[in-house]
């Protein structure tokens, strides 16, 4: 079962810290992957799982803050928890503004880290779920015939059947047939449900283009 | 042989007299002779036996009797005597008349009389006698003399004329006369010149001569015509020639005057050359000056000069630039200069100049500040030399450099050095904290996380003892790692263990004073030392240096705000029965007795920028040396920081 296997990615150049974190996560049943350098994490082919990133700020080579920026540039959406032994306020503000879940100065309480990981995982899970739903709606939408898509587009824009029939040049009964089939294919329970699906799809399509 | 004096007017008469017998018409003869316009004298046997009235007048006698019977020779000038005697004898012997002879007689009144005499042998009362006809030729002689004199004069004037003069015939230009100067100018002898022409001698071209000739024909003269001729030696002579048309022997001639101006020309040329040279030198100087100005601008070094007699001050452009004055209109005077100098530095500058003059120092230096009109302050450095004449200073020449930037950099450097010294002293609590924090936080993070994990494993149902135990083992290892980090840092801070050795504390004081001359000078502090020679203490040189430096810098800082009294720093070292006492006394703001105790507490400071560790560390150093450090408030102001160190035996004993 996919959802039960979340993974925490940890990037820290201090091996002791890495190992201690791994042990802590294991104690609460969380899987984790360890990296000593930002570049190593970038090269890693992540499995398609809910995940989050525990990231040290001071790293040799690409710093934690640099990695955050690079991920954002590549549109890789993964919640980040920063940890640092040398933190200051401007640095944490920067990290949080760039969307970090939490900024924890070392040494931190285990509870604080685990809570931050929980929040991060929830966030990732929600995101993933939304994306899965959109993908499903999209898959169903793909099964519609061109005529059905045309009718759906007019229906969600609020046109009555009679008007749609006139616009396309078919009988009102034929419109009703198309509409009913499309509702079935989209698994829409009501007209409102269909409108919601199409809207989400439209947003997604818009974003993709 | 002398000819008969045929032209004599009296000859026929004499002949008649000799032919006819005198007795015949003696009366008539006498009347004739006496009225003759010539003097007649008859002498026989050298005695005068007859004179006519004219002869009496000629001899300047009163009467004939005055002359009769006298020796003719006594009237004759001695120069002529022998010649006359000879003639007379000849006339007697031949019986013929003499030729005309010129004789000078001495008249009765002593005057000299030129006469022309002809002697004719006659018979006088039966005896041989000589009739002499004397013609007064004084006028002629005088005219002749005058002519000769004027000829001499002319000759002299002609030949000794500093200008060359030559007379040439107008028709063919041949020279007929020339003076010596002319010969000297052209280098030809008289023989070569006379009969030759200027063209023939190669002095001028035929064309040129024709121009002169035309000028003479038309104007009768020409004046100061420039002519360059080549003399016989081939040298060029520059002449100014004037010509005047004259008639000579009835023929048109030209009197040419040649002024040799070759030397003038040369002098003129030399002058022109020397003028050109001077111009060249001036130009060169101008270039050099421009270069100097540029060099000074590049080096930012100006120069100046003071004439001590007139107190005239000269500044170069760069100097003006430094003082920000207008080189065209601002003429610096002593008062201007003094006005620019920072009031606090005037005495220093004055003293430096005075000292250089009094000590005859060959080179001197002073550093001072100037205040510009807009209140900006510049720091200048001047080097100068005193120049003397006959043992007295007459001039100062020097350079002036704007060292404001350098000073600022030095000041910044000093401040950063002082800051560094402070940081070094306070290093355990200061800057290192954050870097230490990082070093320690890493293992601490691991420890805390491991222990947390361990607890969670132990809390599990059933407890995971294996994992819980492993986590604790790792935690211990990480805790030790943190401890190691601290140990490493501690040993880093204790880089140099104290090295105790016998030290001359007075020597250490001198060393430390050499580290702060800039601080002392910029704050205008006068340092005095009263140091006992060779005071041996057992100590760590570096730590004692740090201690002294700290106390001296504190003293300097305590005086930095003092303006109403001299800033004096006095450092004393003295031997006590049981140790060595060192005192650092300032004239600064002083201490209250309450403050005197608190200042040694860690983190106590009276300074806006201090961290309050300096005196605390200083006291630690003294105590580590088995000594004592304390402060005493001065009266009425200032403070004395003093410490006692234990004595050590001299290492040389």
PDB file of C-alpha atoms in Angstrom, chain B residues 238-387:
ATOM      1  CA  UNK B 238      81.645  92.629 -42.756  1.00  0.00           C
ATOM      2  CA  UNK B 239      82.064  96.248 -43.764  1.00  0.00           C
ATOM      3  CA  UNK B 240      80.049  99.396 -43.673  1.00  0.00           C
ATOM      4  CA  UNK B 241      81.149 101.412 -46.672  1.00  0.00           C
ATOM      5  CA  UNK B 242      80.666 105.130 -47.247  1.00  0.00           C
ATOM      6  CA  UNK B 243      81.775 106.961 -50.384  1.00  0.00           C
ATOM      7  CA  UNK B 244      82.326 110.578 -51.216  1.00  0.00           C
ATOM      8  CA  UNK B 245      82.940 111.925 -54.712  1.00  0.00           C
ATOM      9  CA  UNK B 246      85.965 114.219 -54.850  1.00  0.00           C
ATOM     10  CA  UNK B 247      88.087 115.778 -57.503  1.00  0.00           C
ATOM     11  CA  UNK B 248      91.710 114.742 -57.371  1.00  0.00           C
ATOM     12  CA  UNK B 249      94.204 116.026 -59.869  1.00  0.00           C
ATOM     13  CA  UNK B 250      91.238 117.373 -61.746  1.00  0.00           C
ATOM     14  CA  UNK B 251      89.710 113.984 -62.151  1.00  0.00           C
ATOM     15  CA  UNK B 252      86.656 112.529 -60.369  1.00  0.00           C
ATOM     16  CA  UNK B 253      87.647 110.164 -57.621  1.00  0.00           C
ATOM     17  CA  UNK B 254      85.982 108.446 -54.775  1.00  0.00           C
ATOM     18  CA  UNK B 255      87.064 108.547 -51.155  1.00  0.00           C
ATOM     19  CA  UNK B 256      85.873 105.331 -49.685  1.00  0.00           C
ATOM     20  CA  UNK B 257      85.606 104.752 -45.924  1.00  0.00           C
ATOM     21  CA  UNK B 258      85.458 101.161 -44.817  1.00  0.00           C
ATOM     22  CA  UNK B 259      84.312 100.383 -41.302  1.00  0.00           C
ATOM     23  CA  UNK B 260      85.085  96.820 -40.334  1.00  0.00           C
ATOM     24  CA  UNK B 261      82.152  95.616 -38.240  1.00  0.00           C
ATOM     25  CA  UNK B 262      83.083  91.946 -38.408  1.00  0.00           C
ATOM     26  CA  UNK B 263      83.862  91.880 -34.695  1.00  0.00           C
ATOM     27  CA  UNK B 264      80.651  93.693 -33.879  1.00  0.00           C
ATOM     28  CA  UNK B 265      78.865  91.233 -36.083  1.00  0.00           C
ATOM     29  CA  UNK B 266      80.531  88.422 -34.291  1.00  0.00           C
ATOM     30  CA  UNK B 267      79.717  89.908 -30.914  1.00  0.00           C
ATOM     31  CA  UNK B 268      76.190  90.473 -32.105  1.00  0.00           C
ATOM     32  CA  UNK B 269      76.075  86.909 -33.368  1.00  0.00           C
ATOM     33  CA  UNK B 270      77.549  85.690 -30.120  1.00  0.00           C
ATOM     34  CA  UNK B 271      75.001  87.731 -28.253  1.00  0.00           C
ATOM     35  CA  UNK B 272      72.259  86.345 -30.414  1.00  0.00           C
ATOM     36  CA  UNK B 273      73.642  82.847 -29.863  1.00  0.00           C
ATOM     37  CA  UNK B 274      73.869  83.365 -26.176  1.00  0.00           C
ATOM     38  CA  UNK B 275      70.394  84.857 -26.237  1.00  0.00           C
ATOM     39  CA  UNK B 276      69.210  81.824 -28.124  1.00  0.00           C
ATOM     40  CA  UNK B 277      71.042  79.608 -25.688  1.00  0.00           C
ATOM     41  CA  UNK B 278      69.494  81.451 -22.832  1.00  0.00           C
ATOM     42  CA  UNK B 279      66.148  81.100 -24.509  1.00  0.00           C
ATOM     43  CA  UNK B 280      66.820  77.397 -24.963  1.00  0.00           C
ATOM     44  CA  UNK B 281      67.867  77.102 -21.352  1.00  0.00           C
ATOM     45  CA  UNK B 282      64.791  79.003 -20.272  1.00  0.00           C
ATOM     46  CA  UNK B 283      62.657  76.737 -22.442  1.00  0.00           C
ATOM     47  CA  UNK B 284      64.387  73.691 -21.026  1.00  0.00           C
ATOM     48  CA  UNK B 285      63.848  75.050 -17.540  1.00  0.00           C
ATOM     49  CA  UNK B 286      60.199  75.571 -18.348  1.00  0.00           C
ATOM     50  CA  UNK B 287      59.955  71.956 -19.481  1.00  0.00           C
ATOM     51  CA  UNK B 288      61.805  70.800 -16.394  1.00  0.00           C
ATOM     52  CA  UNK B 289      59.484  72.900 -14.291  1.00  0.00           C
ATOM     53  CA  UNK B 290      56.447  71.418 -15.973  1.00  0.00           C
ATOM     54  CA  UNK B 291      57.902  67.983 -15.381  1.00  0.00           C
ATOM     55  CA  UNK B 292      58.607  68.805 -11.782  1.00  0.00           C
ATOM     56  CA  UNK B 293      55.067  70.036 -11.330  1.00  0.00           C
ATOM     57  CA  UNK B 294      53.761  66.863 -12.909  1.00  0.00           C
ATOM     58  CA  UNK B 295      56.081  64.677 -10.875  1.00  0.00           C
ATOM     59  CA  UNK B 296      55.028  66.478  -7.727  1.00  0.00           C
ATOM     60  CA  UNK B 297      51.405  66.048  -8.651  1.00  0.00           C
ATOM     61  CA  UNK B 298      51.906  62.348  -9.277  1.00  0.00           C
ATOM     62  CA  UNK B 299      53.903  61.869  -6.097  1.00  0.00           C
ATOM     63  CA  UNK B 300      51.580  64.248  -4.282  1.00  0.00           C
ATOM     64  CA  UNK B 301      54.707  65.926  -2.954  1.00  0.00           C
ATOM     65  CA  UNK B 302      54.971  69.690  -3.112  1.00  0.00           C
ATOM     66  CA  UNK B 303      58.054  71.694  -2.394  1.00  0.00           C
ATOM     67  CA  UNK B 304      58.774  75.107  -0.968  1.00  0.00           C
ATOM     68  CA  UNK B 305      61.516  77.561  -0.268  1.00  0.00           C
ATOM     69  CA  UNK B 306      61.977  80.242   2.367  1.00  0.00           C
ATOM     70  CA  UNK B 307      64.512  83.034   1.985  1.00  0.00           C
ATOM     71  CA  UNK B 308      65.426  83.820   5.550  1.00  0.00           C
ATOM     72  CA  UNK B 309      66.549  87.394   4.885  1.00  0.00           C
ATOM     73  CA  UNK B 310      63.373  88.505   3.190  1.00  0.00           C
ATOM     74  CA  UNK B 311      61.170  85.758   4.642  1.00  0.00           C
ATOM     75  CA  UNK B 312      59.919  85.308   1.106  1.00  0.00           C
ATOM     76  CA  UNK B 313      58.092  82.017   0.744  1.00  0.00           C
ATOM     77  CA  UNK B 314      57.776  80.166  -2.531  1.00  0.00           C
ATOM     78  CA  UNK B 315      55.399  77.271  -3.043  1.00  0.00           C
ATOM     79  CA  UNK B 316      55.204  74.956  -6.007  1.00  0.00           C
ATOM     80  CA  UNK B 317      51.870  74.255  -7.602  1.00  0.00           C
ATOM     81  CA  UNK B 318      51.532  70.978  -5.775  1.00  0.00           C
ATOM     82  CA  UNK B 319      52.133  72.730  -2.479  1.00  0.00           C
ATOM     83  CA  UNK B 320      49.352  75.130  -3.357  1.00  0.00           C
ATOM     84  CA  UNK B 321      47.206  72.142  -4.251  1.00  0.00           C
ATOM     85  CA  UNK B 322      47.904  70.598  -0.861  1.00  0.00           C
ATOM     86  CA  UNK B 323      47.058  73.812   0.966  1.00  0.00           C
ATOM     87  CA  UNK B 324      44.207  74.337  -1.515  1.00  0.00           C
ATOM     88  CA  UNK B 325      45.329  77.832  -2.380  1.00  0.00           C
ATOM     89  CA  UNK B 326      45.381  79.530  -5.770  1.00  0.00           C
ATOM     90  CA  UNK B 327      48.927  79.365  -7.224  1.00  0.00           C
ATOM     91  CA  UNK B 328      48.262  82.442  -9.390  1.00  0.00           C
ATOM     92  CA  UNK B 329      46.992  84.806  -6.747  1.00  0.00           C
ATOM     93  CA  UNK B 330      47.939  83.491  -3.343  1.00  0.00           C
ATOM     94  CA  UNK B 331      51.365  84.633  -2.196  1.00  0.00           C
ATOM     95  CA  UNK B 332      52.054  82.721   0.995  1.00  0.00           C
ATOM     96  CA  UNK B 333      53.331  84.676   3.932  1.00  0.00           C
ATOM     97  CA  UNK B 334      54.491  83.315   7.249  1.00  0.00           C
ATOM     98  CA  UNK B 335      51.309  84.458   8.924  1.00  0.00           C
ATOM     99  CA  UNK B 336      49.224  82.661   6.264  1.00  0.00           C
ATOM    100  CA  UNK B 337      51.116  79.478   6.872  1.00  0.00           C
ATOM    101  CA  UNK B 338      50.820  79.706  10.644  1.00  0.00           C
ATOM    102  CA  UNK B 339      47.110  80.444  10.242  1.00  0.00           C
ATOM    103  CA  UNK B 340      46.628  77.206   8.332  1.00  0.00           C
ATOM    104  CA  UNK B 341      48.438  75.041  10.837  1.00  0.00           C
ATOM    105  CA  UNK B 342      46.203  73.317  13.362  1.00  0.00           C
ATOM    106  CA  UNK B 343      46.349  75.381  16.587  1.00  0.00           C
ATOM    107  CA  UNK B 344      47.440  72.326  18.562  1.00  0.00           C
ATOM    108  CA  UNK B 345      50.360  71.724  16.190  1.00  0.00           C
ATOM    109  CA  UNK B 346      51.668  75.273  15.883  1.00  0.00           C
ATOM    110  CA  UNK B 347      54.094  74.890  18.738  1.00  0.00           C
ATOM    111  CA  UNK B 348      55.428  71.612  17.327  1.00  0.00           C
ATOM    112  CA  UNK B 349      55.979  73.117  13.885  1.00  0.00           C
ATOM    113  CA  UNK B 350      57.577  76.239  15.307  1.00  0.00           C
ATOM    114  CA  UNK B 351      59.877  74.200  17.533  1.00  0.00           C
ATOM    115  CA  UNK B 352      60.936  71.946  14.645  1.00  0.00           C
ATOM    116  CA  UNK B 353      61.871  74.909  12.442  1.00  0.00           C
ATOM    117  CA  UNK B 354      63.662  76.659  15.249  1.00  0.00           C
ATOM    118  CA  UNK B 355      65.591  73.543  16.154  1.00  0.00           C
ATOM    119  CA  UNK B 356      66.710  73.009  12.570  1.00  0.00           C
ATOM    120  CA  UNK B 357      67.998  76.592  12.393  1.00  0.00           C
ATOM    121  CA  UNK B 358      69.693  76.541  15.764  1.00  0.00           C
ATOM    122  CA  UNK B 359      71.289  73.148  15.429  1.00  0.00           C
ATOM    123  CA  UNK B 360      72.227  73.730  11.787  1.00  0.00           C
ATOM    124  CA  UNK B 361      70.579  70.407  11.137  1.00  0.00           C
ATOM    125  CA  UNK B 362      71.149  69.314   7.594  1.00  0.00           C
ATOM    126  CA  UNK B 363      67.730  67.744   7.299  1.00  0.00           C
ATOM    127  CA  UNK B 364      64.654  67.971   9.427  1.00  0.00           C
ATOM    128  CA  UNK B 365      61.169  66.590   9.449  1.00  0.00           C
ATOM    129  CA  UNK B 366      57.873  67.515  11.014  1.00  0.00           C
ATOM    130  CA  UNK B 367      54.406  66.104  10.875  1.00  0.00           C
ATOM    131  CA  UNK B 368      51.467  68.382  11.540  1.00  0.00           C
ATOM    132  CA  UNK B 369      47.900  69.094  10.673  1.00  0.00           C
ATOM    133  CA  UNK B 370      46.407  71.957   8.730  1.00  0.00           C
ATOM    134  CA  UNK B 371      42.839  73.171   8.924  1.00  0.00           C
ATOM    135  CA  UNK B 372      41.310  74.314   5.660  1.00  0.00           C
ATOM    136  CA  UNK B 373      38.733  77.057   5.289  1.00  0.00           C
ATOM    137  CA  UNK B 374      35.893  74.544   5.243  1.00  0.00           C
ATOM    138  CA  UNK B 375      37.141  72.906   8.417  1.00  0.00           C
ATOM    139  CA  UNK B 376      38.666  69.834   6.772  1.00  0.00           C
ATOM    140  CA  UNK B 377      41.864  68.662   8.382  1.00  0.00           C
ATOM    141  CA  UNK B 378      44.847  67.332   6.482  1.00  0.00           C
ATOM    142  CA  UNK B 379      47.931  65.726   7.898  1.00  0.00           C
ATOM    143  CA  UNK B 380      51.158  66.868   6.269  1.00  0.00           C
ATOM    144  CA  UNK B 381      54.707  65.707   6.472  1.00  0.00           C
ATOM    145  CA  UNK B 382      57.522  68.084   5.679  1.00  0.00           C
ATOM    146  CA  UNK B 383      61.182  67.411   5.141  1.00  0.00           C
ATOM    147  CA  UNK B 384      63.584  70.263   4.705  1.00  0.00           C
ATOM    148  CA  UNK B 385      67.183  71.322   4.625  1.00  0.00           C
ATOM    149  CA  UNK B 386      68.834  74.469   5.850  1.00  0.00           C
ATOM    150  CA  UNK B 387      71.175  76.070   3.341  1.00  0.00           C
TER     151      UNK B 387
END
